[in-house]
Amino acid sequence: MRLVFLGAPGVGKGTQADRVTAQFGPPKISTGDLLREAVRNKTPLGLEAKSCMDQGKLVPDSVVIGMVRAKLAEPMCAKGFILDGFPRTVPQAEELTKMLAEGHMKLDRVINFRVSRQDVVTRLSGRRSCPKCQAVYHVDFAAPKKPGICDRCGGELIQRSDDKPETIEARLKVYDEQTAPLIAYYQQKQMLTELDGSGGMDDVYGRLTRTLAGLGMT
Ligand code: AMP
């Protein structure tokens, strides 16, 4: 399966992509995770991206496109992938189509996760992440067994600097202006499937797997 998970920050795309990967195998490619790793490793790309990320703005298209191109060329993506957080602009979507065509591939489907704005803000502001293994928690809805400690690797959980209230607002504005137009873009290409992303993680996963089965992908 070659999928894009589309939706505002905080809709749960990354969490749901991890579960699809665990059950069905296609790797998740998260541009946000790749960029955070580059920032942690203080690579030139990370240094370039950091100030945009801290302000909730998008990193330049050329930077993320290069990153995704390199990932898609890896053998692990040959049979499929789930793109999480990419594309986020129409030029990124156009480049994606081109780079897939170069490898004689095309996207199977774009799943658009829909969640109310209020729920998105609640999910983002309570989100806690493990900088060591990228596991994600929520202080109320998916709390770790020991407060502040990652169940998976014992790392110390942090609140991402861009999950602070001022930056959340900036990210949602960027989403509305630059990413939401992709809904109409993929609808026009008859590639879009809407998914209700409200409720608990298991409910959403149930809806998602039924949707993927309905599309003949599982
Ligand atoms: P995420 O973890 O997907 O919410 O991404 C965190 C931040 O990384 C975003 O707020 C952007 O600054 C940057 N980022 C991630 N993916 C992209 C992308 N496709 N295009 C531009 N910037 C991105």
PDB file of C-alpha atoms and ligand atoms in Angstrom:
ATOM      1  CA  MET A   1       0.000   0.000   0.000  1.00  0.00           C
ATOM      2  CA  ARG A   2       1.207   3.469  -0.905  1.00  0.00           C
ATOM      3  CA  LEU A   3      -0.647   5.931   1.235  1.00  0.00           C
ATOM      4  CA  VAL A   4      -0.644   9.544   2.325  1.00  0.00           C
ATOM      5  CA  PHE A   5      -2.168  10.397   5.694  1.00  0.00           C
ATOM      6  CA  LEU A   6      -3.461  13.944   5.479  1.00  0.00           C
ATOM      7  CA  GLY A   7      -4.904  16.113   8.231  1.00  0.00           C
ATOM      8  CA  ALA A   8      -4.230  18.965  10.635  1.00  0.00           C
ATOM      9  CA  PRO A   9      -1.497  18.636  13.268  1.00  0.00           C
ATOM     10  CA  GLY A  10      -2.841  16.573  16.168  1.00  0.00           C
ATOM     11  CA  VAL A  11      -5.447  14.550  14.257  1.00  0.00           C
ATOM     12  CA  GLY A  12      -3.624  11.326  15.104  1.00  0.00           C
ATOM     13  CA  LYS A  13      -2.092  10.521  11.703  1.00  0.00           C
ATOM     14  CA  GLY A  14       1.259   9.485  13.154  1.00  0.00           C
ATOM     15  CA  THR A  15      -0.203   7.217  15.841  1.00  0.00           C
ATOM     16  CA  GLN A  16      -2.513   5.526  13.358  1.00  0.00           C
ATOM     17  CA  ALA A  17       0.302   5.145  10.814  1.00  0.00           C
ATOM     18  CA  ASP A  18       2.419   3.380  13.467  1.00  0.00           C
ATOM     19  CA  ARG A  19      -0.385   0.901  14.028  1.00  0.00           C
ATOM     20  CA  VAL A  20      -0.839   0.209  10.329  1.00  0.00           C
ATOM     21  CA  THR A  21       2.931  -0.326  10.060  1.00  0.00           C
ATOM     22  CA  ALA A  22       2.882  -2.751  12.997  1.00  0.00           C
ATOM     23  CA  GLN A  23      -0.008  -4.754  11.549  1.00  0.00           C
ATOM     24  CA  PHE A  24       0.589  -4.617   7.800  1.00  0.00           C
ATOM     25  CA  GLY A  25       4.255  -3.689   7.339  1.00  0.00           C
ATOM     26  CA  PRO A  26       4.621  -0.614   5.098  1.00  0.00           C
ATOM     27  CA  PRO A  27       7.034   1.784   6.805  1.00  0.00           C
ATOM     28  CA  LYS A  28       5.888   5.164   8.060  1.00  0.00           C
ATOM     29  CA  ILE A  29       7.761   8.113   6.621  1.00  0.00           C
ATOM     30  CA  SER A  30       7.192  11.081   8.894  1.00  0.00           C
ATOM     31  CA  THR A  31       8.847  14.286   7.706  1.00  0.00           C
ATOM     32  CA  GLY A  32       8.327  15.755  11.193  1.00  0.00           C
ATOM     33  CA  ASP A  33      10.262  12.846  12.786  1.00  0.00           C
ATOM     34  CA  LEU A  34      13.019  13.078  10.156  1.00  0.00           C
ATOM     35  CA  LEU A  35      13.351  16.826  10.722  1.00  0.00           C
ATOM     36  CA  ARG A  36      13.416  16.456  14.521  1.00  0.00           C
ATOM     37  CA  GLU A  37      16.148  13.846  14.165  1.00  0.00           C
ATOM     38  CA  ALA A  38      18.158  16.239  11.964  1.00  0.00           C
ATOM     39  CA  VAL A  39      17.679  19.012  14.564  1.00  0.00           C
ATOM     40  CA  ARG A  40      18.853  16.689  17.382  1.00  0.00           C
ATOM     41  CA  ASN A  41      21.905  15.667  15.369  1.00  0.00           C
ATOM     42  CA  LYS A  42      22.612  19.320  14.511  1.00  0.00           C
ATOM     43  CA  THR A  43      23.062  18.486  10.828  1.00  0.00           C
ATOM     44  CA  PRO A  44      23.168  21.447   8.378  1.00  0.00           C
ATOM     45  CA  LEU A  45      19.615  20.529   7.317  1.00  0.00           C
ATOM     46  CA  GLY A  46      18.530  20.411  10.982  1.00  0.00           C
ATOM     47  CA  LEU A  47      20.053  23.810  11.684  1.00  0.00           C
ATOM     48  CA  GLU A  48      18.213  25.239   8.668  1.00  0.00           C
ATOM     49  CA  ALA A  49      14.900  23.671   9.695  1.00  0.00           C
ATOM     50  CA  LYS A  50      14.964  24.453  13.424  1.00  0.00           C
ATOM     51  CA  SER A  51      13.857  28.084  13.417  1.00  0.00           C
ATOM     52  CA  CYS A  52      10.913  27.350  11.059  1.00  0.00           C
ATOM     53  CA  MET A  53       9.815  24.442  13.251  1.00  0.00           C
ATOM     54  CA  ASP A  54      10.103  26.453  16.477  1.00  0.00           C
ATOM     55  CA  GLN A  55       7.828  29.110  14.977  1.00  0.00           C
ATOM     56  CA  GLY A  56       5.303  26.558  13.707  1.00  0.00           C
ATOM     57  CA  LYS A  57       6.108  27.472  10.096  1.00  0.00           C
ATOM     58  CA  LEU A  58       6.779  25.051   7.276  1.00  0.00           C
ATOM     59  CA  VAL A  59      10.339  24.149   6.392  1.00  0.00           C
ATOM     60  CA  PRO A  60      11.126  25.095   2.743  1.00  0.00           C
ATOM     61  CA  ASP A  61       9.692  22.672   0.173  1.00  0.00           C
ATOM     62  CA  SER A  62      13.150  21.966  -1.295  1.00  0.00           C
ATOM     63  CA  VAL A  63      14.399  20.652   2.082  1.00  0.00           C
ATOM     64  CA  VAL A  64      11.551  18.220   2.732  1.00  0.00           C
ATOM     65  CA  ILE A  65      11.276  17.114  -0.881  1.00  0.00           C
ATOM     66  CA  GLY A  66      14.958  16.107  -0.855  1.00  0.00           C
ATOM     67  CA  MET A  67      14.448  14.192   2.385  1.00  0.00           C
ATOM     68  CA  VAL A  68      11.422  12.286   1.091  1.00  0.00           C
ATOM     69  CA  ARG A  69      13.111  11.537  -2.224  1.00  0.00           C
ATOM     70  CA  ALA A  70      16.031   9.915  -0.373  1.00  0.00           C
ATOM     71  CA  LYS A  71      13.699   7.871   1.855  1.00  0.00           C
ATOM     72  CA  LEU A  72      11.513   6.628  -0.993  1.00  0.00           C
ATOM     73  CA  ALA A  73      14.627   5.379  -2.782  1.00  0.00           C
ATOM     74  CA  GLU A  74      15.437   3.057   0.144  1.00  0.00           C
ATOM     75  CA  PRO A  75      14.670  -0.635  -0.461  1.00  0.00           C
ATOM     76  CA  MET A  76      12.297  -0.744   2.523  1.00  0.00           C
ATOM     77  CA  CYS A  77       9.878   1.520   0.596  1.00  0.00           C
ATOM     78  CA  ALA A  78       9.854  -0.602  -2.546  1.00  0.00           C
ATOM     79  CA  LYS A  79       6.658  -2.427  -1.604  1.00  0.00           C
ATOM     80  CA  GLY A  80       4.843   0.476  -0.004  1.00  0.00           C
ATOM     81  CA  PHE A  81       4.873   3.263   2.569  1.00  0.00           C
ATOM     82  CA  ILE A  82       2.710   5.596   4.595  1.00  0.00           C
ATOM     83  CA  LEU A  83       3.580   9.257   4.275  1.00  0.00           C
ATOM     84  CA  ASP A  84       2.755  11.123   7.481  1.00  0.00           C
ATOM     85  CA  GLY A  85       2.988  14.917   7.300  1.00  0.00           C
ATOM     86  CA  PHE A  86       4.008  15.016   3.645  1.00  0.00           C
ATOM     87  CA  PRO A  87       2.901  16.519   1.304  1.00  0.00           C
ATOM     88  CA  ARG A  88       1.903  19.695   3.130  1.00  0.00           C
ATOM     89  CA  THR A  89       1.746  22.073   0.150  1.00  0.00           C
ATOM     90  CA  VAL A  90       0.525  21.743  -3.433  1.00  0.00           C
ATOM     91  CA  PRO A  91       4.104  22.018  -4.839  1.00  0.00           C
ATOM     92  CA  GLN A  92       5.130  19.136  -2.510  1.00  0.00           C
ATOM     93  CA  ALA A  93       2.194  17.055  -3.797  1.00  0.00           C
ATOM     94  CA  GLU A  94       3.233  17.725  -7.383  1.00  0.00           C
ATOM     95  CA  GLU A  95       6.838  16.752  -6.667  1.00  0.00           C
ATOM     96  CA  LEU A  96       5.629  13.573  -4.958  1.00  0.00           C
ATOM     97  CA  THR A  97       3.696  12.523  -8.049  1.00  0.00           C
ATOM     98  CA  LYS A  98       6.805  13.174 -10.153  1.00  0.00           C
ATOM     99  CA  MET A  99       9.236  11.300  -7.928  1.00  0.00           C
ATOM    100  CA  LEU A 100       6.929   8.298  -7.718  1.00  0.00           C
ATOM    101  CA  ALA A 101       6.486   8.283 -11.492  1.00  0.00           C
ATOM    102  CA  GLU A 102      10.290   8.223 -11.865  1.00  0.00           C
ATOM    103  CA  GLY A 103      10.246   4.951  -9.917  1.00  0.00           C
ATOM    104  CA  HIS A 104       7.206   3.695 -11.917  1.00  0.00           C
ATOM    105  CA  MET A 105       4.990   4.002  -8.843  1.00  0.00           C
ATOM    106  CA  LYS A 106       1.897   5.914  -7.920  1.00  0.00           C
ATOM    107  CA  LEU A 107      -0.083   6.609  -4.788  1.00  0.00           C
ATOM    108  CA  ASP A 108      -2.940   4.247  -4.001  1.00  0.00           C
ATOM    109  CA  ARG A 109      -4.891   6.572  -1.745  1.00  0.00           C
ATOM    110  CA  VAL A 110      -4.894   9.705   0.403  1.00  0.00           C
ATOM    111  CA  ILE A 111      -6.700   9.334   3.716  1.00  0.00           C
ATOM    112  CA  ASN A 112      -7.903  12.622   5.180  1.00  0.00           C
ATOM    113  CA  PHE A 113      -8.322  12.466   8.962  1.00  0.00           C
ATOM    114  CA  ARG A 114     -11.070  14.782  10.189  1.00  0.00           C
ATOM    115  CA  VAL A 115     -11.183  15.969  13.808  1.00  0.00           C
ATOM    116  CA  SER A 116     -12.840  19.093  15.288  1.00  0.00           C
ATOM    117  CA  ARG A 117     -10.576  22.071  15.927  1.00  0.00           C
ATOM    118  CA  GLN A 118     -11.282  21.900  19.657  1.00  0.00           C
ATOM    119  CA  ASP A 119     -10.235  18.222  19.822  1.00  0.00           C
ATOM    120  CA  VAL A 120      -7.072  18.957  17.848  1.00  0.00           C
ATOM    121  CA  VAL A 121      -6.042  21.647  20.364  1.00  0.00           C
ATOM    122  CA  THR A 122      -6.792  19.307  23.317  1.00  0.00           C
ATOM    123  CA  ARG A 123      -4.794  16.480  21.709  1.00  0.00           C
ATOM    124  CA  LEU A 124      -1.801  18.687  20.863  1.00  0.00           C
ATOM    125  CA  SER A 125      -1.598  20.483  24.197  1.00  0.00           C
ATOM    126  CA  GLY A 126      -1.676  17.193  26.163  1.00  0.00           C
ATOM    127  CA  ARG A 127       0.757  15.391  23.867  1.00  0.00           C
ATOM    128  CA  ARG A 128       4.040  14.174  25.321  1.00  0.00           C
ATOM    129  CA  SER A 129       6.784  12.575  23.231  1.00  0.00           C
ATOM    130  CA  CYS A 130       9.809  10.443  23.854  1.00  0.00           C
ATOM    131  CA  PRO A 131      12.823  12.065  22.179  1.00  0.00           C
ATOM    132  CA  LYS A 132      14.703   8.728  22.287  1.00  0.00           C
ATOM    133  CA  CYS A 133      12.262   6.342  20.557  1.00  0.00           C
ATOM    134  CA  GLN A 134       9.595   8.788  19.175  1.00  0.00           C
ATOM    135  CA  ALA A 135       6.765   7.099  21.152  1.00  0.00           C
ATOM    136  CA  VAL A 136       3.839   9.478  21.672  1.00  0.00           C
ATOM    137  CA  TYR A 137       1.550   9.755  24.728  1.00  0.00           C
ATOM    138  CA  HIS A 138      -1.239  11.998  25.956  1.00  0.00           C
ATOM    139  CA  VAL A 139      -1.475  13.139  29.568  1.00  0.00           C
ATOM    140  CA  ASP A 140      -5.185  12.172  29.743  1.00  0.00           C
ATOM    141  CA  PHE A 141      -6.005   9.810  26.869  1.00  0.00           C
ATOM    142  CA  ALA A 142      -2.843   7.706  26.562  1.00  0.00           C
ATOM    143  CA  ALA A 143      -0.848   8.291  29.733  1.00  0.00           C
ATOM    144  CA  PRO A 144       2.396   6.360  30.313  1.00  0.00           C
ATOM    145  CA  LYS A 145       2.374   3.850  33.202  1.00  0.00           C
ATOM    146  CA  LYS A 146       4.860   6.012  35.126  1.00  0.00           C
ATOM    147  CA  PRO A 147       4.226   9.767  34.704  1.00  0.00           C
ATOM    148  CA  GLY A 148       6.864  11.409  32.529  1.00  0.00           C
ATOM    149  CA  ILE A 149       8.623   8.144  31.592  1.00  0.00           C
ATOM    150  CA  CYS A 150       8.375   6.294  28.276  1.00  0.00           C
ATOM    151  CA  ASP A 151       6.840   2.795  28.666  1.00  0.00           C
ATOM    152  CA  ARG A 152       8.786   1.560  25.655  1.00  0.00           C
ATOM    153  CA  CYS A 153      12.382   2.672  26.341  1.00  0.00           C
ATOM    154  CA  GLY A 154      12.434   4.359  29.775  1.00  0.00           C
ATOM    155  CA  GLY A 155      13.304   7.752  28.200  1.00  0.00           C
ATOM    156  CA  GLU A 156      12.173  10.995  29.790  1.00  0.00           C
ATOM    157  CA  LEU A 157       9.052  12.370  28.082  1.00  0.00           C
ATOM    158  CA  ILE A 158       8.984  15.951  26.866  1.00  0.00           C
ATOM    159  CA  GLN A 159       6.436  18.383  25.515  1.00  0.00           C
ATOM    160  CA  ARG A 160       7.518  19.287  21.968  1.00  0.00           C
ATOM    161  CA  SER A 161       8.357  23.000  21.853  1.00  0.00           C
ATOM    162  CA  ASP A 162       5.889  23.375  18.969  1.00  0.00           C
ATOM    163  CA  ASP A 163       3.078  21.862  21.087  1.00  0.00           C
ATOM    164  CA  LYS A 164       3.004  25.000  23.287  1.00  0.00           C
ATOM    165  CA  PRO A 165      -0.219  27.088  22.919  1.00  0.00           C
ATOM    166  CA  GLU A 166       1.228  30.006  20.859  1.00  0.00           C
ATOM    167  CA  THR A 167       2.891  27.656  18.399  1.00  0.00           C
ATOM    168  CA  ILE A 168      -0.172  25.399  18.133  1.00  0.00           C
ATOM    169  CA  GLU A 169      -2.135  28.422  16.920  1.00  0.00           C
ATOM    170  CA  ALA A 170       0.541  29.265  14.339  1.00  0.00           C
ATOM    171  CA  ARG A 171       0.667  25.659  13.083  1.00  0.00           C
ATOM    172  CA  LEU A 172      -3.102  25.495  12.644  1.00  0.00           C
ATOM    173  CA  LYS A 173      -3.056  28.755  10.679  1.00  0.00           C
ATOM    174  CA  VAL A 174      -0.313  27.326   8.428  1.00  0.00           C
ATOM    175  CA  TYR A 175      -2.387  24.163   8.017  1.00  0.00           C
ATOM    176  CA  ASP A 176      -5.497  26.156   6.986  1.00  0.00           C
ATOM    177  CA  GLU A 177      -3.595  28.286   4.507  1.00  0.00           C
ATOM    178  CA  GLN A 178      -1.097  25.865   2.983  1.00  0.00           C
ATOM    179  CA  THR A 179      -2.130  22.255   3.642  1.00  0.00           C
ATOM    180  CA  ALA A 180      -5.958  22.240   3.655  1.00  0.00           C
ATOM    181  CA  PRO A 181      -6.009  23.058  -0.110  1.00  0.00           C
ATOM    182  CA  LEU A 182      -4.614  19.545  -0.643  1.00  0.00           C
ATOM    183  CA  ILE A 183      -8.035  18.130   0.273  1.00  0.00           C
ATOM    184  CA  ALA A 184      -9.603  19.654  -2.854  1.00  0.00           C
ATOM    185  CA  TYR A 185      -6.440  18.849  -4.837  1.00  0.00           C
ATOM    186  CA  TYR A 186      -6.671  15.100  -4.123  1.00  0.00           C
ATOM    187  CA  GLN A 187     -10.471  15.104  -4.280  1.00  0.00           C
ATOM    188  CA  GLN A 188     -10.234  16.413  -7.819  1.00  0.00           C
ATOM    189  CA  LYS A 189      -7.875  13.564  -8.661  1.00  0.00           C
ATOM    190  CA  GLN A 190     -10.392  11.143  -7.104  1.00  0.00           C
ATOM    191  CA  MET A 191      -7.765   9.883  -4.699  1.00  0.00           C
ATOM    192  CA  LEU A 192      -9.209  11.132  -1.413  1.00  0.00           C
ATOM    193  CA  THR A 193     -10.977   9.121   1.269  1.00  0.00           C
ATOM    194  CA  GLU A 194     -12.374  10.954   4.291  1.00  0.00           C
ATOM    195  CA  LEU A 195     -11.961   9.376   7.720  1.00  0.00           C
ATOM    196  CA  ASP A 196     -13.656  10.412  10.951  1.00  0.00           C
ATOM    197  CA  GLY A 197     -10.699  10.773  13.336  1.00  0.00           C
ATOM    198  CA  SER A 198     -12.761  11.607  16.437  1.00  0.00           C
ATOM    199  CA  GLY A 199     -12.941   9.459  19.570  1.00  0.00           C
ATOM    200  CA  GLY A 200     -10.470   7.018  21.069  1.00  0.00           C
ATOM    201  CA  MET A 201      -7.418   5.616  19.278  1.00  0.00           C
ATOM    202  CA  ASP A 202      -8.909   2.121  19.027  1.00  0.00           C
ATOM    203  CA  ASP A 203     -12.153   3.458  17.536  1.00  0.00           C
ATOM    204  CA  VAL A 204     -10.233   5.412  14.916  1.00  0.00           C
ATOM    205  CA  TYR A 205      -8.044   2.413  14.127  1.00  0.00           C
ATOM    206  CA  GLY A 206     -11.139   0.241  13.685  1.00  0.00           C
ATOM    207  CA  ARG A 207     -12.577   2.777  11.220  1.00  0.00           C
ATOM    208  CA  LEU A 208      -9.251   3.053   9.422  1.00  0.00           C
ATOM    209  CA  THR A 209      -8.717  -0.687   8.968  1.00  0.00           C
ATOM    210  CA  ARG A 210     -12.312  -1.112   7.759  1.00  0.00           C
ATOM    211  CA  THR A 211     -11.729   1.722   5.289  1.00  0.00           C
ATOM    212  CA  LEU A 212      -8.485   0.167   4.035  1.00  0.00           C
ATOM    213  CA  ALA A 213     -10.201  -3.208   3.701  1.00  0.00           C
ATOM    214  CA  GLY A 214     -13.056  -1.541   1.787  1.00  0.00           C
ATOM    215  CA  LEU A 215     -10.491  -0.081  -0.599  1.00  0.00           C
ATOM    216  CA  GLY A 216      -9.058  -3.557  -1.122  1.00  0.00           C
ATOM    217  CA  MET A 217      -5.732  -2.726   0.516  1.00  0.00           C
ATOM    218  CA  THR A 218      -5.585  -5.246   3.345  1.00  0.00           C
TER     219      THR A 218
HETATM  220  P1  AMP B   1       4.838  17.294  12.426  1.00  0.00           P
HETATM  221  O1  AMP B   1       5.587  16.420  13.371  1.00  0.00           O
HETATM  222  O2  AMP B   1       4.366  16.586  11.195  1.00  0.00           O
HETATM  223  O3  AMP B   1       3.737  18.077  13.092  1.00  0.00           O
HETATM  224  O4  AMP B   1       5.908  18.373  11.894  1.00  0.00           O
HETATM  225  C1  AMP B   1       6.582  19.260  12.775  1.00  0.00           C
HETATM  226  C2  AMP B   1       7.140  20.439  12.013  1.00  0.00           C
HETATM  227  O5  AMP B   1       8.075  19.976  11.030  1.00  0.00           O
HETATM  228  C3  AMP B   1       6.129  21.244  11.217  1.00  0.00           C
HETATM  229  O6  AMP B   1       5.445  22.219  12.011  1.00  0.00           O
HETATM  230  C4  AMP B   1       7.019  21.890  10.161  1.00  0.00           C
HETATM  231  O7  AMP B   1       7.777  22.963  10.698  1.00  0.00           O
HETATM  232  C5  AMP B   1       7.999  20.762   9.845  1.00  0.00           C
HETATM  233  N1  AMP B   1       7.481  19.887   8.757  1.00  0.00           N
HETATM  234  C6  AMP B   1       7.098  18.585   8.847  1.00  0.00           C
HETATM  235  N2  AMP B   1       6.687  18.101   7.665  1.00  0.00           N
HETATM  236  C7  AMP B   1       6.813  19.131   6.785  1.00  0.00           C
HETATM  237  C8  AMP B   1       6.533  19.281   5.399  1.00  0.00           C
HETATM  238  N3  AMP B   1       6.030  18.280   4.666  1.00  0.00           N
HETATM  239  N4  AMP B   1       6.787  20.501   4.833  1.00  0.00           N
HETATM  240  C9  AMP B   1       7.306  21.517   5.530  1.00  0.00           C
HETATM  241  N5  AMP B   1       7.573  21.453   6.851  1.00  0.00           N
HETATM  242  C10 AMP B   1       7.334  20.276   7.487  1.00  0.00           C
END
